[in-house]
PDB file of C-alpha atoms in Angstrom:
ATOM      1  CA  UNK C  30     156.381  57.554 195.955  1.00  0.00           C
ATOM      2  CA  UNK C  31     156.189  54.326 197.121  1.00  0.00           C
ATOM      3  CA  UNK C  32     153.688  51.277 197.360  1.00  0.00           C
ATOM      4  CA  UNK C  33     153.846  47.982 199.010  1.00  0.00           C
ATOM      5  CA  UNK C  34     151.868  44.910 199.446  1.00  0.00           C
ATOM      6  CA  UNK C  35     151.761  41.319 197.515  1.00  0.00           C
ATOM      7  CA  UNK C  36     151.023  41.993 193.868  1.00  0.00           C
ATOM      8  CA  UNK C  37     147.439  41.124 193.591  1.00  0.00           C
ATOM      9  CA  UNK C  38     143.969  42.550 192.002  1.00  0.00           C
ATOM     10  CA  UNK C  39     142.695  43.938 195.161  1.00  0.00           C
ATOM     11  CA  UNK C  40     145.870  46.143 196.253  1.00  0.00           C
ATOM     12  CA  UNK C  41     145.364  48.368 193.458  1.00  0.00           C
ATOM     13  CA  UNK C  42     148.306  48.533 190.948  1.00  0.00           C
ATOM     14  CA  UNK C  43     147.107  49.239 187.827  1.00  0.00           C
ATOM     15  CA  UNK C  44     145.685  52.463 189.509  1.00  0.00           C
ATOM     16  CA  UNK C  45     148.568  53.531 191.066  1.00  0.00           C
ATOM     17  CA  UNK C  46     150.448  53.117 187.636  1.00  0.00           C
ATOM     18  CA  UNK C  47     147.558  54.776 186.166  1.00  0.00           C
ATOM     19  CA  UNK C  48     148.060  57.830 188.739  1.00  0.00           C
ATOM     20  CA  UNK C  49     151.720  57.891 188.424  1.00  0.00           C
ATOM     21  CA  UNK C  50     151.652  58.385 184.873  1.00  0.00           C
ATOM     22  CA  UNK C  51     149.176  61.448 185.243  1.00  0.00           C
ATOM     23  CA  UNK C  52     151.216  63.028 188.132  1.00  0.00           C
ATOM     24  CA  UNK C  53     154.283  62.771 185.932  1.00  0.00           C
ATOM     25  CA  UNK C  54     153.328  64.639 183.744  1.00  0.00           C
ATOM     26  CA  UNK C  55     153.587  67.767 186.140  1.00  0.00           C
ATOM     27  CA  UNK C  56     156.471  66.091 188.609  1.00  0.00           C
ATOM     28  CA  UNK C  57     158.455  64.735 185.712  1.00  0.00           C
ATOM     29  CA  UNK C  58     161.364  64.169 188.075  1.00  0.00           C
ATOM     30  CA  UNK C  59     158.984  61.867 190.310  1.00  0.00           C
ATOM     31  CA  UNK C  60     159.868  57.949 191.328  1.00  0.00           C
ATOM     32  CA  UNK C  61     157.231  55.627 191.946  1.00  0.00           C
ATOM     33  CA  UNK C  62     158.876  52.553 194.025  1.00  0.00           C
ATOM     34  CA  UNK C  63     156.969  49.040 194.068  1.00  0.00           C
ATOM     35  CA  UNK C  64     157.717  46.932 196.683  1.00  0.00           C
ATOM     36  CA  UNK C  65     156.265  43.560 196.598  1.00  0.00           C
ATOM     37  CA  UNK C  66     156.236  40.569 194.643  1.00  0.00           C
ATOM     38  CA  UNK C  67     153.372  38.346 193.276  1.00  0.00           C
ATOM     39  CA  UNK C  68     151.226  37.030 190.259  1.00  0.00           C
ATOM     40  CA  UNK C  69     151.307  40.598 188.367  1.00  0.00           C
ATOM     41  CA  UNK C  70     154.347  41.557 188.534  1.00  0.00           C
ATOM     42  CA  UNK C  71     154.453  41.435 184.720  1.00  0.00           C
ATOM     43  CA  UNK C  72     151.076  42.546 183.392  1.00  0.00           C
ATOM     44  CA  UNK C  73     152.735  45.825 185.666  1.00  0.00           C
ATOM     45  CA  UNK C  74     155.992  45.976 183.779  1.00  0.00           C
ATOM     46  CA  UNK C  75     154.033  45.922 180.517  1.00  0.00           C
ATOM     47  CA  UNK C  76     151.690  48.838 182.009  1.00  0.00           C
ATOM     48  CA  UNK C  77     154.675  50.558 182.748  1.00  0.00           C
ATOM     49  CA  UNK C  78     155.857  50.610 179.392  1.00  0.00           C
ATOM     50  CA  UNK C  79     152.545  50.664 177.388  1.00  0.00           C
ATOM     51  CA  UNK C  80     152.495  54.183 180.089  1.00  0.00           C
ATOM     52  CA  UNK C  81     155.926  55.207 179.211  1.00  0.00           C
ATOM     53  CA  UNK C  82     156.873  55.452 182.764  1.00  0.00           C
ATOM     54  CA  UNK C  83     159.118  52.367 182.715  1.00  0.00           C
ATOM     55  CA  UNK C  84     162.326  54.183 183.562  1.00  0.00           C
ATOM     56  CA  UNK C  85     160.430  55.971 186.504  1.00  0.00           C
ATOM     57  CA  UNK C  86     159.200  52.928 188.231  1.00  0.00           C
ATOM     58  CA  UNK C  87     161.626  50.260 190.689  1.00  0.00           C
ATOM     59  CA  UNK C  88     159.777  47.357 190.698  1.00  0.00           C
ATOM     60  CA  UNK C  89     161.868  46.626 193.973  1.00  0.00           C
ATOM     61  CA  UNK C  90     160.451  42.816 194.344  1.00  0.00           C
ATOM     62  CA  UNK C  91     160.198  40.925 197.657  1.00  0.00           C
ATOM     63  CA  UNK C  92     161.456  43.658 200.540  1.00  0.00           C
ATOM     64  CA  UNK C  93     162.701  42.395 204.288  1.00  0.00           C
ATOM     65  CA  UNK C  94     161.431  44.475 206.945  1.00  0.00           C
ATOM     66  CA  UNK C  95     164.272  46.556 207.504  1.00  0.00           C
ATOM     67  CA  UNK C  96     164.362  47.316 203.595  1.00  0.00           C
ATOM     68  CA  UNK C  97     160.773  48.522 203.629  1.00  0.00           C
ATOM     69  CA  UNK C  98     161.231  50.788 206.722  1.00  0.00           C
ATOM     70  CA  UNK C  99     163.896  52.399 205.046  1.00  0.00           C
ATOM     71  CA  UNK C 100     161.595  52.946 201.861  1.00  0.00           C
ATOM     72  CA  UNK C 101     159.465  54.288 204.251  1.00  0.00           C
ATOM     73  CA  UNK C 102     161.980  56.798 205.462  1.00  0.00           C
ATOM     74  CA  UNK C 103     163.221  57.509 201.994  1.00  0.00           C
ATOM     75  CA  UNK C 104     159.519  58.320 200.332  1.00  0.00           C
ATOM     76  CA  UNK C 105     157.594  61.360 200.818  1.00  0.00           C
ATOM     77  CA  UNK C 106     154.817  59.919 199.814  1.00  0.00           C
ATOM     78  CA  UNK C 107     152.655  56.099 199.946  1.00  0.00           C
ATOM     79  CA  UNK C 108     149.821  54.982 197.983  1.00  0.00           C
ATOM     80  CA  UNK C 109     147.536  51.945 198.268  1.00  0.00           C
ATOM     81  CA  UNK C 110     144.806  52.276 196.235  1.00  0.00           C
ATOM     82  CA  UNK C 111     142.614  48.979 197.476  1.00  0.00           C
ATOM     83  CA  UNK C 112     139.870  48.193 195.359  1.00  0.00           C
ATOM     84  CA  UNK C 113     137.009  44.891 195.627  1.00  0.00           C
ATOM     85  CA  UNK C 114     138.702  42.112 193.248  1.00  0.00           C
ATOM     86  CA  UNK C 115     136.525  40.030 190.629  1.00  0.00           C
ATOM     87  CA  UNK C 116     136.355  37.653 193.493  1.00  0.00           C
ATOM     88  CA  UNK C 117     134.924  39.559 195.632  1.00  0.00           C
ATOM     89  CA  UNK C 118     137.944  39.747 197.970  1.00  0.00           C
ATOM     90  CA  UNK C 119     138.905  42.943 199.726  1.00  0.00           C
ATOM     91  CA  UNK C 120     141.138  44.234 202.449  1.00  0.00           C
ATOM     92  CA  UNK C 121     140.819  44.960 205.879  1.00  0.00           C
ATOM     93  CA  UNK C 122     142.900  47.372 207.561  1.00  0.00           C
ATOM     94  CA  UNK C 123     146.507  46.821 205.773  1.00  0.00           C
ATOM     95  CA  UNK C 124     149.642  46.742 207.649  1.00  0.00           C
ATOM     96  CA  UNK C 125     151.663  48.031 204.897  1.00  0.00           C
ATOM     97  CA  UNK C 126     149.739  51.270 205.067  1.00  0.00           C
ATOM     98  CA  UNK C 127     149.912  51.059 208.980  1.00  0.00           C
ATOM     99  CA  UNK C 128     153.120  51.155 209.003  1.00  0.00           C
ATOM    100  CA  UNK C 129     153.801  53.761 206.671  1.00  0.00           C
ATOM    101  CA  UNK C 130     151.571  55.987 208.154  1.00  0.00           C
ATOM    102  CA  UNK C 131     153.407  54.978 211.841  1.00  0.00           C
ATOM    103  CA  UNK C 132     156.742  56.014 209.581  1.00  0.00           C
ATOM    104  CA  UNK C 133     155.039  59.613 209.316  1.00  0.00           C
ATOM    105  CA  UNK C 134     154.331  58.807 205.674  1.00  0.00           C
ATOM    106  CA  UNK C 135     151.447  60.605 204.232  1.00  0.00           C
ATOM    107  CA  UNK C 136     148.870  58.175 202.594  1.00  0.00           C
ATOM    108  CA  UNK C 137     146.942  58.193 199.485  1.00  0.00           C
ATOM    109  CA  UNK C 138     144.401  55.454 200.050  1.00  0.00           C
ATOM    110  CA  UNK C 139     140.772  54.360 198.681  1.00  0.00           C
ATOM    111  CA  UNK C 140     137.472  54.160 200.263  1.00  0.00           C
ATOM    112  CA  UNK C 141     137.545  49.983 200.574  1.00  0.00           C
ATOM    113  CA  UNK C 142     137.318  47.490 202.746  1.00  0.00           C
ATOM    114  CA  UNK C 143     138.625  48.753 206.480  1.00  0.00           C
ATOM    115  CA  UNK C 144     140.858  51.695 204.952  1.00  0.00           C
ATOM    116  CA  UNK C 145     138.689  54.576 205.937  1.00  0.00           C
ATOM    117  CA  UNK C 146     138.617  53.630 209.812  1.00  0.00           C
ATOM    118  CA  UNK C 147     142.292  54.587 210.205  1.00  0.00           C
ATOM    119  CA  UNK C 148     142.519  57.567 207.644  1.00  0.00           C
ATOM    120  CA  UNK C 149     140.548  60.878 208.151  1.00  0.00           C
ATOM    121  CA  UNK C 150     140.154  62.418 204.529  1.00  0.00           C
ATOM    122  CA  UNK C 151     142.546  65.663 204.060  1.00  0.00           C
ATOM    123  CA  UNK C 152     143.483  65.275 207.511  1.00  0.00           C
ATOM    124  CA  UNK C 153     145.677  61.866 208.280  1.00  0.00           C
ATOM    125  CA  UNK C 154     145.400  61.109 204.697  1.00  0.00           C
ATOM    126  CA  UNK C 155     143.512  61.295 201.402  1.00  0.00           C
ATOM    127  CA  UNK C 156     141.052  58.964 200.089  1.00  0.00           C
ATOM    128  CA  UNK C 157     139.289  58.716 196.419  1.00  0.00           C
ATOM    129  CA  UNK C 158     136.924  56.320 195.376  1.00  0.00           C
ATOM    130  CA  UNK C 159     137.887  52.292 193.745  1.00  0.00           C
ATOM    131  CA  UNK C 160     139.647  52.391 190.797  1.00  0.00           C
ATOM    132  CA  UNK C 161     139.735  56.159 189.981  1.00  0.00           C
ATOM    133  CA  UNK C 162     143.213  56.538 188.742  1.00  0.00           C
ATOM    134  CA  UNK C 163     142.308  60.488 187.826  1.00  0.00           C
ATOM    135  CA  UNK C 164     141.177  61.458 190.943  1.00  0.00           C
ATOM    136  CA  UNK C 165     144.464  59.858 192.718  1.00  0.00           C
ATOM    137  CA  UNK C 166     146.563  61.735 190.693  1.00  0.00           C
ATOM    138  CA  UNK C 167     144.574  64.895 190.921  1.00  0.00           C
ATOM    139  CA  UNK C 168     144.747  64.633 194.545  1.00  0.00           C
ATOM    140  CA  UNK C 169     148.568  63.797 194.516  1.00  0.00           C
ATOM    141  CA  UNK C 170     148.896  66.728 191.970  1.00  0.00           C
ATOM    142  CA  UNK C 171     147.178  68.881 194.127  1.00  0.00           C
ATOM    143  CA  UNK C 172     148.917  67.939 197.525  1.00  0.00           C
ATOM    144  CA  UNK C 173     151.762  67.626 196.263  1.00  0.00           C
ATOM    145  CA  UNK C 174     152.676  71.205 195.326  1.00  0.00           C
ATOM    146  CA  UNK C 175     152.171  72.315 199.151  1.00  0.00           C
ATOM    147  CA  UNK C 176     155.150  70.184 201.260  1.00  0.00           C
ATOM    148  CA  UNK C 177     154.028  71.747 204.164  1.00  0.00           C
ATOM    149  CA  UNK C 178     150.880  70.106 204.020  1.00  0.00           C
ATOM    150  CA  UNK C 179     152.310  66.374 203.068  1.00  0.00           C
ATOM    151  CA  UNK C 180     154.183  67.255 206.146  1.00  0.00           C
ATOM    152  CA  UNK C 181     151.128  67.568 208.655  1.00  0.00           C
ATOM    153  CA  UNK C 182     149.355  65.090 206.979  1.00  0.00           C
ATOM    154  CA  UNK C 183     152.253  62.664 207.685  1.00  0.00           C
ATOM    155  CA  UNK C 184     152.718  63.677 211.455  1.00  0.00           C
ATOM    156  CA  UNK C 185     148.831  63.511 212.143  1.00  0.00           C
ATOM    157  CA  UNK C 186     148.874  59.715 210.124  1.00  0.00           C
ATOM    158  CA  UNK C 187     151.749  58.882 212.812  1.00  0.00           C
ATOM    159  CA  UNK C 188     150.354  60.705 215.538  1.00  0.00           C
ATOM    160  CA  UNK C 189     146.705  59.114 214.644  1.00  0.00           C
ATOM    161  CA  UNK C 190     148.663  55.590 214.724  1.00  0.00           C
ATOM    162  CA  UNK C 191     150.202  56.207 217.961  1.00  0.00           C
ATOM    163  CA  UNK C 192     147.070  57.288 219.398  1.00  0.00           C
ATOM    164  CA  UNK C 193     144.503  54.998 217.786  1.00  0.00           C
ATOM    165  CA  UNK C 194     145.988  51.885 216.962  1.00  0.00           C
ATOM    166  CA  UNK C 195     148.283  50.323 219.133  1.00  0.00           C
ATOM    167  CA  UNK C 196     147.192  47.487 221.309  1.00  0.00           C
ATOM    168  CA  UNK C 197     147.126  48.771 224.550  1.00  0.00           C
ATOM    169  CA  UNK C 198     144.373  51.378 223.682  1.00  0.00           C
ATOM    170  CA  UNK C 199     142.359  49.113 221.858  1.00  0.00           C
ATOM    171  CA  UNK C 200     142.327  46.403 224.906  1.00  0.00           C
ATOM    172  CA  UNK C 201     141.164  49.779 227.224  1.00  0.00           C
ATOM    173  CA  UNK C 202     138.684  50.406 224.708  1.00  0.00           C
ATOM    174  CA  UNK C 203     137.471  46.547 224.491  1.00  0.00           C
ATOM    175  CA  UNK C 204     137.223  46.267 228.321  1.00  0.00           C
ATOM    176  CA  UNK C 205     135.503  49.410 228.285  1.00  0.00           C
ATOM    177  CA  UNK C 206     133.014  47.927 226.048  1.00  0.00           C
ATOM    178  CA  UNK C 207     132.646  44.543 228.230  1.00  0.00           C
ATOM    179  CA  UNK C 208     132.089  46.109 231.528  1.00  0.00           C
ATOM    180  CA  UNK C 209     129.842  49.009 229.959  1.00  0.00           C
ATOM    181  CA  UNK C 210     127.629  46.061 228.492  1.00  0.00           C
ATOM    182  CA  UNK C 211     127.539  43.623 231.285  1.00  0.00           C
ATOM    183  CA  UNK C 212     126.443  46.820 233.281  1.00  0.00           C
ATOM    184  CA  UNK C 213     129.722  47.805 235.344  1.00  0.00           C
TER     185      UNK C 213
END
């Protein structure tokens, strides 16, 4: 498993560890990978241990771009578990998840911020509500014991990318707009 992003509130950490631990206990072989760097980085090594899941977890630091896509290609599986910070600060659409799902990775994601435009529940991806470590690793748990379907899931997030997201279909779609609205 792998997640990636700046180590902030809002990405979602302490739920992922959270998940991880739970979904160990029925993948005890598993390997969570944590790519990033930032102002947790240690409250998350404590979790880790306080979760006994220490010697499972690569807290990987600061990636380059090549090092990530090959974490990409190396993972079965990517999380990012966004939730609304104290602050009030959430995310929009992350790239980190964009790209993984581009990489054919299957994504386990929350309903926040701009995450549920580019993943279709069961289908692209999976989604569970903020901060609800149990159902992430329910849903991991559950998905994980069919391959076949982390597969599909992973083609149809790439395939969904592809289609959906790249910047020459959204300008057709934008122009589409603009001359539908100025009557054209």
């Amino acid at each position: 498993m792998l997640q990636a992003g700046r180590l902030i509130e809002k990405k979602g950490w302490q739920t992922t560890m959270r998940a991880f631990a739970r979904f160990r206990k029925e993948f005890p072989a598993a390997r969570l990978t944590i790519a990033g760097d930032g102002p947790q980085l240690e409250k998350l090594q404590s979790l880790a241990r306080e979760l006994q899941i220490d010697g499972a977890v690569d807290f990987a630091g600061f990636v380059s771009q090549e090092e990530l896509r090959e974490l990409f290609y190396s993972s079965q599986i990517f999380l990012h578990p966004s939730e609304t910070g104290r602050d009030g600060n959430q995310e929009g659409v992350p790239n980190s998840m964009l790209e993984a799902m581009a990489s054919g990775l299957p994504v386990f994601a929350t309903r926040h911020g701009g995450i549920p435009e580019a993943i279709e529940n069961k289908v692209s991806g999976i989604l569970v509500n903020e901060r609800d470590h149990r159902a992430l690793a329910d849903a991991l748990i559950e998905t994980a014991k069919s391959p076949d379907r982390l597969r599909v899931m992973g083609r149809v997030a790439s395939e969904s990318v592809a289609k959906n997201l790249n910047q020459t279909e959204q300008t057709r779609l934008l122009e589409e707009i603009y001359l539908r609205e100025i009557g054209r």
